[in-house]
Amino acid sequence: MPTYHAKVFVTLKPSILDPQGRTVERALSHLDYANVSGVRVGKYIELTLSGERAEVESQLADIVENVLSNPIMENARWELEAVPMQEGREVAGA
Amino acid sequence: MPTYHAKVFVTLKPSILDPQGRTVERALSHLDYANVSGVRVGKYIELTLSGERAEVESQLADIVENVLSNPIMENARWELEAVPMQEGREVAGA
C-alpha cells in the first residue's frame, strides 16, 4: 500500500495574541537582536499515512481540522509527499 | 532597510521519544485512523528581521541554534524570504 509523509503547519490567526511569541521576542531584544519582530510560535507536525492518495488526502484534511488544530483560533495548512516504496521503513537522518 | 520573513522548523531528533506525538497517534487510532503512524510534534516559528541579507542570515542561524532550539535534542532548519518593500507593514490574511 502506498505510504505518504505529511507535514502540517499550525499557526495562530493573526488577530490572536501570542504570549509565547512575545516572550521570545522580548528575550531576543534583551540579547541585542533588536531588529527582530513579529515572532509567532506555531506547531509543526509530521505524520505518516498509508492508503490511496485521494483517501489519505481527505483523511488528512479531517485530522488537521478536527484533531491537530483549533479552527477558531488557528490556521492550518499541510503538505503531502509520497514515500518511495523502498524507503518506507527508513528513518530520516539525525 | 530590507526586511526578511523567516520560517523556522524545530523537530525532535529521531532518537528522542516524543510523548506528545505518541498521544496524538493514540488518539487518532481511537478515532479509527489506524493507518496513521510516526506522529512527531515540533515547533514552527515565524519571525521578521530587518537588515542586510548576509547579516540577517548569520543572526538567524545564531537565534535558531541558541534561542529557538536545543541542539542536543532537536534538529532545526530555517527558510528566509525577502519581504517586498511595499508589503513590509502589511499583515498576512487571516
Coordinates of N, CA and C in Angstrom, one line a residue, chain B residues 41-76:
Chain B
V41 N 5.6 15.8 16.9 CA 5.1 17.2 17.1 C 6.3 18.1 17.3
G42 N 6.5 19.1 16.4 CA 7.6 20.0 16.6 C 7.1 21.5 16.6
K43 N 8.0 22.4 16.5 CA 7.6 23.8 16.5 C 7.8 24.5 15.2
Y44 N 6.9 25.4 14.9 CA 7.0 26.2 13.7 C 7.0 27.7 14.1
I45 N 8.1 28.4 13.9 CA 8.2 29.7 14.3 C 8.4 30.7 13.2
E46 N 7.6 31.7 13.2 CA 7.7 32.8 12.1 C 8.3 34.0 12.8
L47 N 9.2 34.7 12.1 CA 9.7 36.0 12.6 C 10.2 36.9 11.5
T48 N 10.3 38.1 11.8 CA 10.6 39.1 10.8 C 11.9 39.8 11.3
L49 N 12.9 39.9 10.3 CA 14.2 40.5 10.7 C 14.4 41.6 9.7
S50 N 15.0 42.7 10.1 CA 15.4 43.8 9.2 C 16.9 43.9 9.2
G51 N 17.5 44.2 8.0 CA 18.9 44.3 7.9 C 19.4 43.8 6.6
E52 N 20.7 43.8 6.4 CA 21.2 43.3 5.1 C 21.2 41.8 5.2
R53 N 21.0 41.2 4.0 CA 20.8 39.7 3.9 C 21.9 38.9 4.7
A54 N 23.1 39.2 4.4 CA 24.2 38.3 5.0 C 24.2 38.4 6.5
E55 N 23.9 39.6 7.0 CA 23.9 39.9 8.4 C 22.7 39.1 9.0
V56 N 21.5 39.3 8.4 CA 20.3 38.6 8.8 C 20.5 37.1 8.9
E57 N 21.1 36.6 7.8 CA 21.3 35.1 7.8 C 22.1 34.6 9.0
S58 N 23.2 35.4 9.3 CA 24.1 34.9 10.3 C 23.4 35.1 11.7
Q59 N 22.6 36.2 11.8 CA 21.8 36.4 13.1 C 20.8 35.3 13.3
L60 N 20.1 34.9 12.2 CA 19.1 33.9 12.3 C 19.7 32.6 12.6
A61 N 20.8 32.2 12.0 CA 21.4 31.0 12.4 C 21.8 30.9 13.9
D62 N 22.3 32.0 14.4 CA 22.5 32.1 15.9 C 21.3 32.0 16.7
I63 N 20.2 32.7 16.3 CA 19.0 32.7 17.0 C 18.4 31.3 17.1
V64 N 18.4 30.6 15.9 CA 17.8 29.3 15.8 C 18.6 28.3 16.7
E65 N 19.9 28.4 16.6 CA 20.7 27.5 17.4 C 20.7 27.7 18.9
N66 N 20.7 29.0 19.3 CA 20.9 29.3 20.7 C 19.6 29.6 21.4
V67 N 18.6 30.1 20.7 CA 17.3 30.5 21.4 C 16.2 29.6 21.1
L68 N 16.0 29.3 19.8 CA 14.7 28.6 19.4 C 14.8 27.1 19.5
S69 N 16.0 26.6 19.6 CA 16.1 25.1 19.6 C 17.1 24.7 20.6
N70 N 17.0 23.4 21.0 CA 18.0 22.8 21.8 C 18.8 21.8 21.0
P71 N 20.0 22.1 20.5 CA 20.7 21.3 19.6 C 21.0 19.9 20.1
I72 N 21.0 19.7 21.4 CA 21.2 18.3 21.9 C 20.0 17.4 21.5
M73 N 18.8 17.9 21.6 CA 17.7 17.0 21.4 C 16.9 17.3 20.1
E74 N 17.2 18.5 19.5 CA 16.3 18.9 18.4 C 17.1 19.2 17.1
N75 N 16.5 19.0 16.0 CA 17.0 19.5 14.7 C 16.3 20.8 14.4
A76 N 16.9 21.7 13.7 CA 16.2 22.9 13.3 C 16.7 23.2 11.9

